[in-house]
């Protein structure tokens, strides 16, 4: 049985994310682990299989920075804005290098995490029949119900080497509390071999919150206190989604040179996320 | 208003406003409605704020019974959770709500549609590995298409979006027509209506081929046909869409104004 240690994000990523790992950074619009993604880029991790239902800016940044060999996903866009241009260039033009893709629907990905968290080899669902997805994705296969004979579709469990999520709070023992839209985070953590959670703050004790969930420390390996670690996404009760930042990302991601300069200046040249936040705040790039 | 002057809807409302209003009229009070971002969200909330106050709006991020005061910019805005009846996990949304048949009406958009209302939101081009355009992908669409009792499709109409042959089938409409959708084993009824910036299309009861049943005000039949990449079927009793009422327009514009003020 593991019990989460409270540590720095630099150490957690350094020790728990290995080159070549399958890594799931989850967060369904809310609580996206931006700080952890930046640390992966800063430490120049390579050859990763990135897993996520909704790869957004942080996956665009990791793909464009050359961290990813493969992407397992169900919807890749800049929500409310448009395309992810680094992701598109990787698929359309193999730039900065080829990116293998394994493509599902949200229902398929959600059920793959559920099977992974349940310790089962696969999940069944009724979707995919008649679509072209099974033709291009090896991890979708027909299966017949042994009781009714109904033909369904099977998808294999996801069991990432590492899951990384962001939450509002942890206590000193490493238990984690998140609330608001909690998406797929619980399933991601419980399906993974190792889990890192970044939190807004470490508190004495938790207050009950509507629809809140607690991830006990036994399912978490490392907890890191990283205030504003989900920006430009949001942390319910702490800060709002920075919609202007999502819009401002579009021209940066669209241009190879501009993207590289941005990553160099704001991520590689800063020693950690706190320094990055100070820098973008001082330049008025951040709004809450 | 001068009743004699030729009707120019451009002076009074936009094609997008006509689309949102026409779609909102498809939502009856009391239905469970699975909403998407953009025009669908405008249409669903317009319905909730006018003739369908009892509609339960679900967004795929997990909010059930969402009552946003301003329109969300993403499916997971905190605004959706703030006033929802419940907030559930993503597996619960897809398994307990959609797949189990608890959603009456679902909205879909896409990059491309064919004559049987099958949809593509994955790639444009023949080479899946290196497509001409990589689109965001399936997201929740295949499950909505499969399981919602009825689907409302909203799509601006052009020869590039209304195509004879899809580059990729992301979600199933009426498959190859006739009873081919039923044969796939899907419980949901599939697309019941397609609302565009030109008019309204519905599947023929037997062949399931999309048929133009109404033109929006100011749009000619030729303009609708020009915007379609196949020989568009037209209903014998082609109707004219009722223009937005003052109430519909003012509620929609208030919603947009509040959204703009909140997002700066």
mmCIF file of N, CA and C in Angstrom, chain A residues 65-187:
data_model
loop_
_atom_site.group_PDB
_atom_site.id
_atom_site.type_symbol
_atom_site.label_atom_id
_atom_site.label_comp_id
_atom_site.label_asym_id
_atom_site.label_seq_id
_atom_site.Cartn_x
_atom_site.Cartn_y
_atom_site.Cartn_z
ATOM 1 N N UNK A 65 6.662 20.435 -28.327
ATOM 2 C CA UNK A 65 7.997 20.416 -27.720
ATOM 3 C C UNK A 65 8.704 19.085 -27.942
ATOM 4 N N UNK A 66 8.055 18.160 -28.628
ATOM 5 C CA UNK A 66 8.710 16.892 -28.955
ATOM 6 C C UNK A 66 8.711 15.863 -27.838
ATOM 7 N N UNK A 67 7.807 15.965 -26.852
ATOM 8 C CA UNK A 67 7.764 15.003 -25.749
ATOM 9 C C UNK A 67 7.022 13.724 -26.130
ATOM 10 N N UNK A 68 6.158 13.797 -27.160
ATOM 11 C CA UNK A 68 5.204 12.699 -27.388
ATOM 12 C C UNK A 68 5.559 11.857 -28.605
ATOM 13 N N UNK A 69 5.442 10.555 -28.447
ATOM 14 C CA UNK A 69 5.564 9.619 -29.566
ATOM 15 C C UNK A 69 4.184 9.247 -30.076
ATOM 16 N N UNK A 70 3.234 9.200 -29.133
ATOM 17 C CA UNK A 70 1.900 8.713 -29.456
ATOM 18 C C UNK A 70 0.862 9.469 -28.635
ATOM 19 N N UNK A 71 -0.332 9.605 -29.210
ATOM 20 C CA UNK A 71 -1.434 10.250 -28.503
ATOM 21 C C UNK A 71 -2.645 9.332 -28.512
ATOM 22 N N UNK A 72 -3.195 9.083 -27.347
ATOM 23 C CA UNK A 72 -4.438 8.300 -27.208
ATOM 24 C C UNK A 72 -5.499 9.289 -26.724
ATOM 25 N N UNK A 73 -6.564 9.468 -27.514
ATOM 26 C CA UNK A 73 -7.450 10.608 -27.213
ATOM 27 C C UNK A 73 -8.838 10.428 -27.828
ATOM 28 N N UNK A 74 -9.747 11.359 -27.502
ATOM 29 C CA UNK A 74 -11.060 11.352 -28.149
ATOM 30 C C UNK A 74 -11.501 12.707 -28.705
ATOM 31 N N UNK A 75 -10.898 13.819 -28.292
ATOM 32 C CA UNK A 75 -11.256 15.118 -28.874
ATOM 33 C C UNK A 75 -10.093 16.073 -28.687
ATOM 34 N N UNK A 76 -9.477 16.491 -29.776
ATOM 35 C CA UNK A 76 -8.302 17.352 -29.673
ATOM 36 C C UNK A 76 -8.545 18.721 -30.259
ATOM 37 N N UNK A 77 -8.883 19.685 -29.418
ATOM 38 C CA UNK A 77 -9.122 21.043 -29.904
ATOM 39 C C UNK A 77 -8.871 22.053 -28.788
ATOM 40 N N UNK A 78 -8.921 23.325 -29.144
ATOM 41 C CA UNK A 78 -8.826 24.399 -28.162
ATOM 42 C C UNK A 78 -10.264 24.796 -27.852
ATOM 43 N N UNK A 79 -10.797 24.369 -26.703
ATOM 44 C CA UNK A 79 -12.244 24.486 -26.451
ATOM 45 C C UNK A 79 -12.751 25.924 -26.577
ATOM 46 N N UNK A 80 -13.756 26.097 -27.407
ATOM 47 C CA UNK A 80 -14.361 27.410 -27.587
ATOM 48 C C UNK A 80 -13.573 28.308 -28.524
ATOM 49 N N UNK A 81 -12.403 27.841 -28.995
ATOM 50 C CA UNK A 81 -11.567 28.679 -29.862
ATOM 51 C C UNK A 81 -11.368 28.046 -31.238
ATOM 52 N N UNK A 82 -10.908 26.806 -31.296
ATOM 53 C CA UNK A 82 -10.684 26.177 -32.602
ATOM 54 C C UNK A 82 -9.698 25.031 -32.546
ATOM 55 N N UNK A 83 -8.710 25.071 -33.432
ATOM 56 C CA UNK A 83 -7.776 23.948 -33.580
ATOM 57 C C UNK A 83 -6.635 24.021 -32.581
ATOM 58 N N UNK A 84 -6.005 22.851 -32.386
ATOM 59 C CA UNK A 84 -4.693 22.797 -31.735
ATOM 60 C C UNK A 84 -3.684 22.687 -32.870
ATOM 61 N N UNK A 85 -2.926 23.743 -33.102
ATOM 62 C CA UNK A 85 -2.105 23.777 -34.313
ATOM 63 C C UNK A 85 -0.861 22.909 -34.225
ATOM 64 N N UNK A 86 -0.278 22.763 -33.038
ATOM 65 C CA UNK A 86 0.891 21.870 -32.899
ATOM 66 C C UNK A 86 0.465 20.414 -33.116
ATOM 67 N N UNK A 87 -0.683 20.048 -32.566
ATOM 68 C CA UNK A 87 -1.234 18.704 -32.759
ATOM 69 C C UNK A 87 -1.516 18.470 -34.243
ATOM 70 N N UNK A 88 -2.126 19.447 -34.890
ATOM 71 C CA UNK A 88 -2.446 19.298 -36.312
ATOM 72 C C UNK A 88 -1.187 19.151 -37.154
ATOM 73 N N UNK A 89 -0.179 19.954 -36.889
ATOM 74 C CA UNK A 89 1.052 19.854 -37.691
ATOM 75 C C UNK A 89 1.735 18.514 -37.486
ATOM 76 N N UNK A 90 1.656 17.990 -36.271
ATOM 77 C CA UNK A 90 2.278 16.681 -36.003
ATOM 78 C C UNK A 90 1.570 15.592 -36.807
ATOM 79 N N UNK A 91 0.228 15.647 -36.868
ATOM 80 C CA UNK A 91 -0.519 14.619 -37.601
ATOM 81 C C UNK A 91 -0.433 14.857 -39.109
ATOM 82 N N UNK A 92 -0.649 16.107 -39.526
ATOM 83 C CA UNK A 92 -0.717 16.378 -40.966
ATOM 84 C C UNK A 92 0.664 16.349 -41.619
ATOM 85 N N UNK A 93 1.701 16.809 -40.896
ATOM 86 C CA UNK A 93 3.014 17.005 -41.533
ATOM 87 C C UNK A 93 4.174 16.382 -40.773
ATOM 88 N N UNK A 94 3.899 15.531 -39.796
ATOM 89 C CA UNK A 94 4.958 14.880 -39.013
ATOM 90 C C UNK A 94 5.925 15.880 -38.383
ATOM 91 N N UNK A 95 5.445 17.057 -37.995
ATOM 92 C CA UNK A 95 6.319 18.068 -37.414
ATOM 93 C C UNK A 95 5.975 18.318 -35.947
ATOM 94 N N UNK A 96 6.896 18.359 -34.983
ATOM 95 C CA UNK A 96 8.354 18.228 -35.146
ATOM 96 C C UNK A 96 8.804 16.798 -35.449
ATOM 97 N N UNK A 97 7.939 15.835 -35.254
ATOM 98 C CA UNK A 97 8.202 14.475 -35.733
ATOM 99 C C UNK A 97 6.870 13.735 -35.794
ATOM 100 N N UNK A 98 6.888 12.520 -36.326
ATOM 101 C CA UNK A 98 5.641 11.779 -36.499
ATOM 102 C C UNK A 98 4.974 11.520 -35.144
ATOM 103 N N UNK A 99 3.666 11.579 -35.144
ATOM 104 C CA UNK A 99 2.898 11.298 -33.930
ATOM 105 C C UNK A 99 1.904 10.188 -34.246
ATOM 106 N N UNK A 100 2.078 9.053 -33.590
ATOM 107 C CA UNK A 100 1.110 7.972 -33.764
ATOM 108 C C UNK A 100 -0.162 8.361 -33.018
ATOM 109 N N UNK A 101 -1.335 8.065 -33.600
ATOM 110 C CA UNK A 101 -2.558 8.371 -32.856
ATOM 111 C C UNK A 101 -3.427 7.130 -32.687
ATOM 112 N N UNK A 102 -4.058 7.071 -31.535
ATOM 113 C CA UNK A 102 -5.031 6.017 -31.240
ATOM 114 C C UNK A 102 -6.293 6.740 -30.814
ATOM 115 N N UNK A 103 -7.296 6.663 -31.680
ATOM 116 C CA UNK A 103 -8.423 7.585 -31.569
ATOM 117 C C UNK A 103 -9.710 6.884 -31.152
ATOM 118 N N UNK A 104 -10.384 7.450 -30.154
ATOM 119 C CA UNK A 104 -11.629 6.880 -29.631
ATOM 120 C C UNK A 104 -12.715 7.957 -29.554
ATOM 121 N N UNK A 105 -13.876 7.571 -29.057
ATOM 122 C CA UNK A 105 -14.894 8.556 -28.679
ATOM 123 C C UNK A 105 -14.765 8.788 -27.172
ATOM 124 N N UNK A 106 -15.431 9.833 -26.670
ATOM 125 C CA UNK A 106 -15.419 10.059 -25.215
ATOM 126 C C UNK A 106 -15.953 8.842 -24.473
ATOM 127 N N UNK A 107 -17.029 8.257 -25.002
ATOM 128 C CA UNK A 107 -17.630 7.105 -24.321
ATOM 129 C C UNK A 107 -16.619 5.957 -24.260
ATOM 130 N N UNK A 108 -15.883 5.755 -25.347
ATOM 131 C CA UNK A 108 -14.875 4.704 -25.375
ATOM 132 C C UNK A 108 -13.755 4.962 -24.383
ATOM 133 N N UNK A 109 -13.245 6.181 -24.360
ATOM 134 C CA UNK A 109 -12.150 6.508 -23.432
ATOM 135 C C UNK A 109 -12.615 6.400 -21.983
ATOM 136 N N UNK A 110 -13.803 6.915 -21.694
ATOM 137 C CA UNK A 110 -14.311 6.865 -20.319
ATOM 138 C C UNK A 110 -14.409 5.419 -19.848
ATOM 139 N N UNK A 111 -14.923 4.562 -20.731
ATOM 140 C CA UNK A 111 -15.063 3.158 -20.348
ATOM 141 C C UNK A 111 -13.715 2.449 -20.248
ATOM 142 N N UNK A 112 -12.734 2.873 -21.034
ATOM 143 C CA UNK A 112 -11.390 2.288 -20.920
ATOM 144 C C UNK A 112 -10.790 2.609 -19.546
ATOM 145 N N UNK A 113 -10.995 3.834 -19.076
ATOM 146 C CA UNK A 113 -10.514 4.182 -17.725
ATOM 147 C C UNK A 113 -11.263 3.386 -16.655
ATOM 148 N N UNK A 114 -12.566 3.237 -16.846
ATOM 149 C CA UNK A 114 -13.362 2.492 -15.847
ATOM 150 C C UNK A 114 -12.861 1.053 -15.752
ATOM 151 N N UNK A 115 -12.618 0.426 -16.908
ATOM 152 C CA UNK A 115 -12.089 -0.946 -16.891
ATOM 153 C C UNK A 115 -10.724 -0.972 -16.213
ATOM 154 N N UNK A 116 -9.891 0.019 -16.523
ATOM 155 C CA UNK A 116 -8.557 0.083 -15.909
ATOM 156 C C UNK A 116 -8.639 0.226 -14.404
ATOM 157 N N UNK A 117 -9.515 1.118 -13.947
ATOM 158 C CA UNK A 117 -9.662 1.340 -12.513
ATOM 159 C C UNK A 117 -10.283 0.124 -11.828
ATOM 160 N N UNK A 118 -11.048 -0.663 -12.590
ATOM 161 C CA UNK A 118 -11.737 -1.838 -12.030
ATOM 162 C C UNK A 118 -10.869 -3.088 -12.067
ATOM 163 N N UNK A 119 -9.699 -2.994 -12.652
ATOM 164 C CA UNK A 119 -8.842 -4.174 -12.754
ATOM 165 C C UNK A 119 -9.362 -5.209 -13.733
ATOM 166 N N UNK A 120 -10.156 -4.757 -14.727
ATOM 167 C CA UNK A 120 -10.678 -5.657 -15.753
ATOM 168 C C UNK A 120 -9.918 -5.434 -17.066
ATOM 169 N N UNK A 121 -9.874 -6.443 -17.929
ATOM 170 C CA UNK A 121 -9.103 -6.276 -19.161
ATOM 171 C C UNK A 121 -9.783 -5.412 -20.226
ATOM 172 N N UNK A 122 -11.101 -5.320 -20.203
ATOM 173 C CA UNK A 122 -11.771 -4.530 -21.239
ATOM 174 C C UNK A 122 -13.128 -4.031 -20.744
ATOM 175 N N UNK A 123 -13.716 -3.143 -21.549
ATOM 176 C CA UNK A 123 -15.054 -2.632 -21.253
ATOM 177 C C UNK A 123 -15.915 -2.811 -22.495
ATOM 178 N N UNK A 124 -17.231 -2.812 -22.300
ATOM 179 C CA UNK A 124 -18.137 -2.894 -23.454
ATOM 180 C C UNK A 124 -19.001 -1.641 -23.531
ATOM 181 N N UNK A 125 -19.347 -1.298 -24.770
ATOM 182 C CA UNK A 125 -20.285 -0.199 -24.974
ATOM 183 C C UNK A 125 -21.032 -0.428 -26.282
ATOM 184 N N UNK A 126 -22.081 0.391 -26.485
ATOM 185 C CA UNK A 126 -22.929 0.160 -27.630
ATOM 186 C C UNK A 126 -22.537 1.015 -28.841
ATOM 187 N N UNK A 127 -21.597 1.946 -28.652
ATOM 188 C CA UNK A 127 -21.233 2.867 -29.729
ATOM 189 C C UNK A 127 -20.357 2.247 -30.802
ATOM 190 N N UNK A 128 -19.825 3.082 -31.655
ATOM 191 C CA UNK A 128 -18.831 2.756 -32.683
ATOM 192 C C UNK A 128 -19.371 1.995 -33.892
ATOM 193 N N UNK A 129 -20.462 1.217 -33.737
ATOM 194 C CA UNK A 129 -20.948 0.402 -34.862
ATOM 195 C C UNK A 129 -21.369 1.320 -36.009
ATOM 196 N N UNK A 130 -20.894 1.035 -37.202
ATOM 197 C CA UNK A 130 -21.283 1.829 -38.370
ATOM 198 C C UNK A 130 -20.418 3.054 -38.579
ATOM 199 N N UNK A 131 -19.555 3.405 -37.612
ATOM 200 C CA UNK A 131 -18.635 4.520 -37.815
ATOM 201 C C UNK A 131 -17.332 3.988 -38.412
ATOM 202 N N UNK A 132 -16.467 4.904 -38.864
ATOM 203 C CA UNK A 132 -15.180 4.484 -39.415
ATOM 204 C C UNK A 132 -14.109 4.326 -38.335
ATOM 205 N N UNK A 133 -14.456 4.624 -37.087
ATOM 206 C CA UNK A 133 -13.432 4.548 -36.030
ATOM 207 C C UNK A 133 -12.832 3.145 -35.873
ATOM 208 N N UNK A 134 -13.644 2.067 -35.897
ATOM 209 C CA UNK A 134 -13.022 0.737 -35.747
ATOM 210 C C UNK A 134 -12.053 0.392 -36.886
ATOM 211 N N UNK A 135 -12.212 1.057 -38.050
ATOM 212 C CA UNK A 135 -11.310 0.774 -39.178
ATOM 213 C C UNK A 135 -9.913 1.334 -38.933
ATOM 214 N N UNK A 136 -9.822 2.396 -38.160
ATOM 215 C CA UNK A 136 -8.516 3.042 -37.985
ATOM 216 C C UNK A 136 -7.933 2.836 -36.593
ATOM 217 N N UNK A 137 -8.722 2.304 -35.684
ATOM 218 C CA UNK A 137 -8.266 2.144 -34.297
ATOM 219 C C UNK A 137 -8.289 0.663 -33.930
ATOM 220 N N UNK A 138 -7.096 0.116 -33.691
ATOM 221 C CA UNK A 138 -7.001 -1.313 -33.397
ATOM 222 C C UNK A 138 -7.666 -1.688 -32.072
ATOM 223 N N UNK A 139 -7.788 -0.706 -31.172
ATOM 224 C CA UNK A 139 -8.305 -1.004 -29.842
ATOM 225 C C UNK A 139 -9.833 -0.845 -29.758
ATOM 226 N N UNK A 140 -10.498 -1.152 -30.867
ATOM 227 C CA UNK A 140 -11.970 -1.241 -30.868
ATOM 228 C C UNK A 140 -12.299 -2.553 -31.566
ATOM 229 N N UNK A 141 -13.042 -3.427 -30.911
ATOM 230 C CA UNK A 141 -13.324 -4.724 -31.532
ATOM 231 C C UNK A 141 -14.709 -5.207 -31.146
ATOM 232 N N UNK A 142 -15.414 -5.900 -32.074
ATOM 233 C CA UNK A 142 -16.752 -6.378 -31.753
ATOM 234 C C UNK A 142 -16.726 -7.512 -30.729
ATOM 235 N N UNK A 143 -17.774 -7.593 -29.951
ATOM 236 C CA UNK A 143 -17.888 -8.650 -28.945
ATOM 237 C C UNK A 143 -19.374 -8.990 -28.828
ATOM 238 N N UNK A 144 -19.666 -10.261 -28.517
ATOM 239 C CA UNK A 144 -21.061 -10.685 -28.414
ATOM 240 C C UNK A 144 -21.388 -10.939 -26.952
ATOM 241 N N UNK A 145 -22.492 -10.401 -26.496
ATOM 242 C CA UNK A 145 -22.915 -10.626 -25.109
ATOM 243 C C UNK A 145 -23.210 -12.120 -24.919
ATOM 244 N N UNK A 146 -22.586 -12.767 -23.916
ATOM 245 C CA UNK A 146 -22.800 -14.209 -23.718
ATOM 246 C C UNK A 146 -24.197 -14.542 -23.201
ATOM 247 N N UNK A 147 -24.956 -13.548 -22.776
ATOM 248 C CA UNK A 147 -26.279 -13.797 -22.192
ATOM 249 C C UNK A 147 -27.417 -13.488 -23.164
ATOM 250 N N UNK A 148 -27.267 -12.376 -23.921
ATOM 251 C CA UNK A 148 -28.366 -11.985 -24.807
ATOM 252 C C UNK A 148 -28.031 -12.175 -26.280
ATOM 253 N N UNK A 149 -26.747 -12.327 -26.586
ATOM 254 C CA UNK A 149 -26.339 -12.423 -27.980
ATOM 255 C C UNK A 149 -26.196 -11.080 -28.664
ATOM 256 N N UNK A 150 -26.451 -9.984 -27.919
ATOM 257 C CA UNK A 150 -26.325 -8.660 -28.543
ATOM 258 C C UNK A 150 -24.879 -8.397 -28.942
ATOM 259 N N UNK A 151 -24.743 -7.814 -30.132
ATOM 260 C CA UNK A 151 -23.403 -7.465 -30.612
ATOM 261 C C UNK A 151 -23.037 -6.080 -30.093
ATOM 262 N N UNK A 152 -21.921 -6.017 -29.396
ATOM 263 C CA UNK A 152 -21.472 -4.761 -28.796
ATOM 264 C C UNK A 152 -20.038 -4.496 -29.227
ATOM 265 N N UNK A 153 -19.464 -3.413 -28.716
ATOM 266 C CA UNK A 153 -18.064 -3.128 -29.004
ATOM 267 C C UNK A 153 -17.249 -3.188 -27.724
ATOM 268 N N UNK A 154 -16.048 -3.726 -27.842
ATOM 269 C CA UNK A 154 -15.145 -3.819 -26.695
ATOM 270 C C UNK A 154 -13.967 -2.870 -26.891
ATOM 271 N N UNK A 155 -13.514 -2.319 -25.779
ATOM 272 C CA UNK A 155 -12.297 -1.495 -25.781
ATOM 273 C C UNK A 155 -11.421 -1.954 -24.625
ATOM 274 N N UNK A 156 -10.093 -2.015 -24.823
ATOM 275 C CA UNK A 156 -9.234 -2.497 -23.749
ATOM 276 C C UNK A 156 -9.073 -1.481 -22.615
ATOM 277 N N UNK A 157 -8.780 -1.991 -21.426
ATOM 278 C CA UNK A 157 -8.558 -1.128 -20.267
ATOM 279 C C UNK A 157 -7.383 -0.209 -20.516
ATOM 280 N N UNK A 158 -7.453 0.973 -19.932
ATOM 281 C CA UNK A 158 -6.291 1.864 -19.872
ATOM 282 C C UNK A 158 -5.670 1.700 -18.498
ATOM 283 N N UNK A 159 -4.377 1.426 -18.470
ATOM 284 C CA UNK A 159 -3.642 1.403 -17.201
ATOM 285 C C UNK A 159 -2.335 2.173 -17.389
ATOM 286 N N UNK A 160 -2.426 3.501 -17.422
ATOM 287 C CA UNK A 160 -1.228 4.308 -17.682
ATOM 288 C C UNK A 160 -0.144 4.053 -16.626
ATOM 289 N N UNK A 161 1.102 4.259 -17.033
ATOM 290 C CA UNK A 161 2.182 4.181 -16.040
ATOM 291 C C UNK A 161 1.993 5.267 -14.985
ATOM 292 N N UNK A 162 1.609 6.446 -15.435
ATOM 293 C CA UNK A 162 1.442 7.568 -14.507
ATOM 294 C C UNK A 162 0.172 8.341 -14.854
ATOM 295 N N UNK A 163 -0.615 8.667 -13.844
ATOM 296 C CA UNK A 163 -1.714 9.630 -14.018
ATOM 297 C C UNK A 163 -1.346 10.894 -13.263
ATOM 298 N N UNK A 164 -1.653 12.032 -13.863
ATOM 299 C CA UNK A 164 -1.401 13.307 -13.196
ATOM 300 C C UNK A 164 -2.686 14.128 -13.248
ATOM 301 N N UNK A 165 -3.165 14.565 -12.097
ATOM 302 C CA UNK A 165 -4.353 15.418 -12.039
ATOM 303 C C UNK A 165 -4.088 16.588 -11.105
ATOM 304 N N UNK A 166 -4.915 17.611 -11.225
ATOM 305 C CA UNK A 166 -4.841 18.763 -10.336
ATOM 306 C C UNK A 166 -6.100 18.772 -9.473
ATOM 307 N N UNK A 167 -5.996 19.227 -8.220
ATOM 308 C CA UNK A 167 -7.148 19.275 -7.315
ATOM 309 C C UNK A 167 -7.062 20.559 -6.494
ATOM 310 N N UNK A 168 -8.155 20.834 -5.786
ATOM 311 C CA UNK A 168 -8.129 22.046 -4.968
ATOM 312 C C UNK A 168 -7.266 21.887 -3.718
ATOM 313 N N UNK A 169 -7.448 20.752 -3.012
ATOM 314 C CA UNK A 169 -6.804 20.666 -1.695
ATOM 315 C C UNK A 169 -6.244 19.282 -1.401
ATOM 316 N N UNK A 170 -5.203 19.255 -0.569
ATOM 317 C CA UNK A 170 -4.746 18.019 0.059
ATOM 318 C C UNK A 170 -4.587 18.302 1.554
ATOM 319 N N UNK A 171 -4.634 17.255 2.362
ATOM 320 C CA UNK A 171 -4.292 17.461 3.770
ATOM 321 C C UNK A 171 -2.859 16.961 4.000
ATOM 322 N N UNK A 172 -2.389 17.115 5.216
ATOM 323 C CA UNK A 172 -0.983 16.814 5.498
ATOM 324 C C UNK A 172 -0.669 15.334 5.295
ATOM 325 N N UNK A 173 -1.703 14.480 5.337
ATOM 326 C CA UNK A 173 -1.474 13.044 5.125
ATOM 327 C C UNK A 173 -1.478 12.662 3.654
ATOM 328 N N UNK A 174 -1.761 13.626 2.774
ATOM 329 C CA UNK A 174 -1.748 13.339 1.349
ATOM 330 C C UNK A 174 -3.079 12.872 0.795
ATOM 331 N N UNK A 175 -4.159 13.009 1.576
ATOM 332 C CA UNK A 175 -5.487 12.783 1.011
ATOM 333 C C UNK A 175 -5.842 14.001 0.160
ATOM 334 N N UNK A 176 -6.601 13.778 -0.918
ATOM 335 C CA UNK A 176 -6.853 14.840 -1.888
ATOM 336 C C UNK A 176 -8.350 15.104 -2.008
ATOM 337 N N UNK A 177 -8.735 16.363 -2.062
ATOM 338 C CA UNK A 177 -10.152 16.732 -2.162
ATOM 339 C C UNK A 177 -10.353 17.604 -3.404
ATOM 340 N N UNK A 178 -11.266 17.178 -4.285
ATOM 341 C CA UNK A 178 -11.602 18.011 -5.441
ATOM 342 C C UNK A 178 -13.112 18.097 -5.577
ATOM 343 N N UNK A 179 -13.593 19.201 -6.111
ATOM 344 C CA UNK A 179 -15.032 19.387 -6.259
ATOM 345 C C UNK A 179 -15.325 20.278 -7.464
ATOM 346 N N UNK A 180 -16.629 20.440 -7.760
ATOM 347 C CA UNK A 180 -17.022 21.103 -9.007
ATOM 348 C C UNK A 180 -17.134 20.014 -10.065
ATOM 349 N N UNK A 181 -16.737 20.314 -11.297
ATOM 350 C CA UNK A 181 -16.754 19.297 -12.357
ATOM 351 C C UNK A 181 -15.540 18.393 -12.162
ATOM 352 N N UNK A 182 -15.801 17.150 -11.790
ATOM 353 C CA UNK A 182 -14.691 16.255 -11.440
ATOM 354 C C UNK A 182 -14.416 15.221 -12.534
ATOM 355 N N UNK A 183 -15.124 15.322 -13.653
ATOM 356 C CA UNK A 183 -14.772 14.642 -14.895
ATOM 357 C C UNK A 183 -14.355 13.191 -14.789
ATOM 358 N N UNK A 184 -13.125 12.920 -15.176
ATOM 359 C CA UNK A 184 -12.605 11.564 -15.284
ATOM 360 C C UNK A 184 -11.397 11.387 -14.347
ATOM 361 N N UNK A 185 -11.171 12.365 -13.467
ATOM 362 C CA UNK A 185 -9.938 12.358 -12.661
ATOM 363 C C UNK A 185 -9.827 11.148 -11.753
ATOM 364 N N UNK A 186 -10.927 10.771 -11.107
ATOM 365 C CA UNK A 186 -10.881 9.643 -10.179
ATOM 366 C C UNK A 186 -10.509 8.368 -10.921
ATOM 367 N N UNK A 187 -11.137 8.150 -12.075
ATOM 368 C CA UNK A 187 -10.861 6.944 -12.856
ATOM 369 C C UNK A 187 -9.420 6.950 -13.363
#
